[in-house]
Amino acid sequence: MDRSSLLQLIQEQQLDPENTGFIGADSFAGLVHSHELPLDPAKLDMLVALAQSNEQGQVCYQELVDLISSKRSSSFKRAIANGQRALPRDGPLDEPGLGVYKRFVRYVAYEILPCEVDRRWYFYRHRSCPPPVFMASVTLAQIIVFLCYGARLNKWVLQTYHPEYMKSPLVYHPGHRARAWRFLTYMFMHVGLEQLGFNALLQLMIGVPLEMVHGLLRISLLYLAGVLAGSLTVSITDMRAPVVGGSGGVYALCSAHLANVVMNWAGMRCPYKLLRMVLALVCMSSEVGRAVWLRFSPPLPASGPQPSFMAHLAGAVVGVSMGLTILRSYEERLQDQCGWWVVLLAYGTFLLFAVFWNVFAYDLLGAHIPPPP
């Protein structure tokens, strides 16, 4: 029986004869058992938890619809927290005989989500379709672009020192600010194999699990917001420098995830979390240090300034602000949260300021930018 048929049956049985908008949880559970409806037992337990947060032992009709539709609101978490009954005690880790993919889903649940209720909910309702295509597609495109330019320039390390590299239509260069697509497409170009390898590894290890849990729309928004903030920040703070690499988006994802782990330290069940946190911070700091070194102390003669490191820092700021808001809102509507609108307002203000800066400030300040290649 599909969702629409089940809801029609609820109406026919007149579980809400007075049209109060509430349905008794016991009445609904009896309906499920008497008609042998194929409803997930985990959802029945969630329904009971919702009902126990109500003095009359009832559940709102809309909450019931959301539950059957695999949607939840913030009231779900409050019900679980206030109710006397929680979900079954045996968590996903205790279930034997899981296949390879289901074990990976279980691993993702404990890596990303800080709450046992959320982890169990994700584990039970996860479907393999649609797959996490965004991060995989971006990583694949970056590798293909790098291989094409590496073969064309016959250079695989420090490609930015090749005189032909900056002529790419994908690179952000201050002399080509009018070509607006470059503020995003620079993420497909990389300094060399070392930067590509670092970014690709983090995108697959952190980005793919985040996309599996939070969905393509939210994670792509966070990644692209970090990329755009990176190039715009460079155009304001390091006006003579170009930008290459997807570090703005990568640092947005990593910073959001690390901040979420720190703020939910007691609830996170990922193994060796302290050691992994330290290693992640050391690796990210080392990458920023390498970018600073290449910017101010280039090891090879160059025809112009080398790519800026400010995109890394801008991505981290986006991750801690916008990204943390997204990751803390698992299965909740962002538009219903005041914090989300505050973050969007701040980001929109930054975008507006950056646009005016790029249009007027370069001429007003008399900035001496290198000639575009």
Tab-separated table of C-alpha atoms in Angstrom, residues 8 32 35 67 77 84 87 120 131 140 150 204 228 246 259 273 277-278 293 327-328 336 350 355 357 366:
chain	number	residue	atom	x	y	z
A	8	GLN	CA	-7.136	7.647	2.461
A	32	VAL	CA	-1.819	-0.678	10.950
A	35	HIS	CA	-5.020	-4.229	8.168
A	67	LEU	CA	6.468	10.725	9.054
A	77	LYS	CA	13.536	15.966	17.902
A	84	GLN	CA	9.143	8.623	27.671
A	87	LEU	CA	13.638	4.229	19.442
A	120	ARG	CA	19.190	5.395	13.267
A	131	PRO	CA	23.821	8.568	-5.440
A	140	LEU	CA	36.291	13.790	-11.838
A	150	GLY	CA	49.392	18.554	-17.782
A	204	LEU	CA	35.891	12.161	-1.554
A	228	LEU	CA	32.644	32.002	-4.862
A	246	GLY	CA	38.970	24.216	-5.411
A	259	ALA	CA	33.116	22.578	13.685
A	273	LYS	CA	38.114	11.455	16.712
A	277	MET	CA	40.856	16.091	14.338
A	278	VAL	CA	44.504	16.926	15.030
A	293	TRP	CA	54.992	30.255	0.670
A	327	LEU	CA	24.994	20.412	9.077
A	328	ARG	CA	23.120	21.099	12.306
A	336	ASP	CA	12.164	27.723	9.180
A	350	PHE	CA	29.268	40.285	1.361
A	355	VAL	CA	30.495	43.285	-6.619
A	357	TRP	CA	34.363	46.634	-4.972
A	366	GLY	CA	44.571	53.022	-8.701
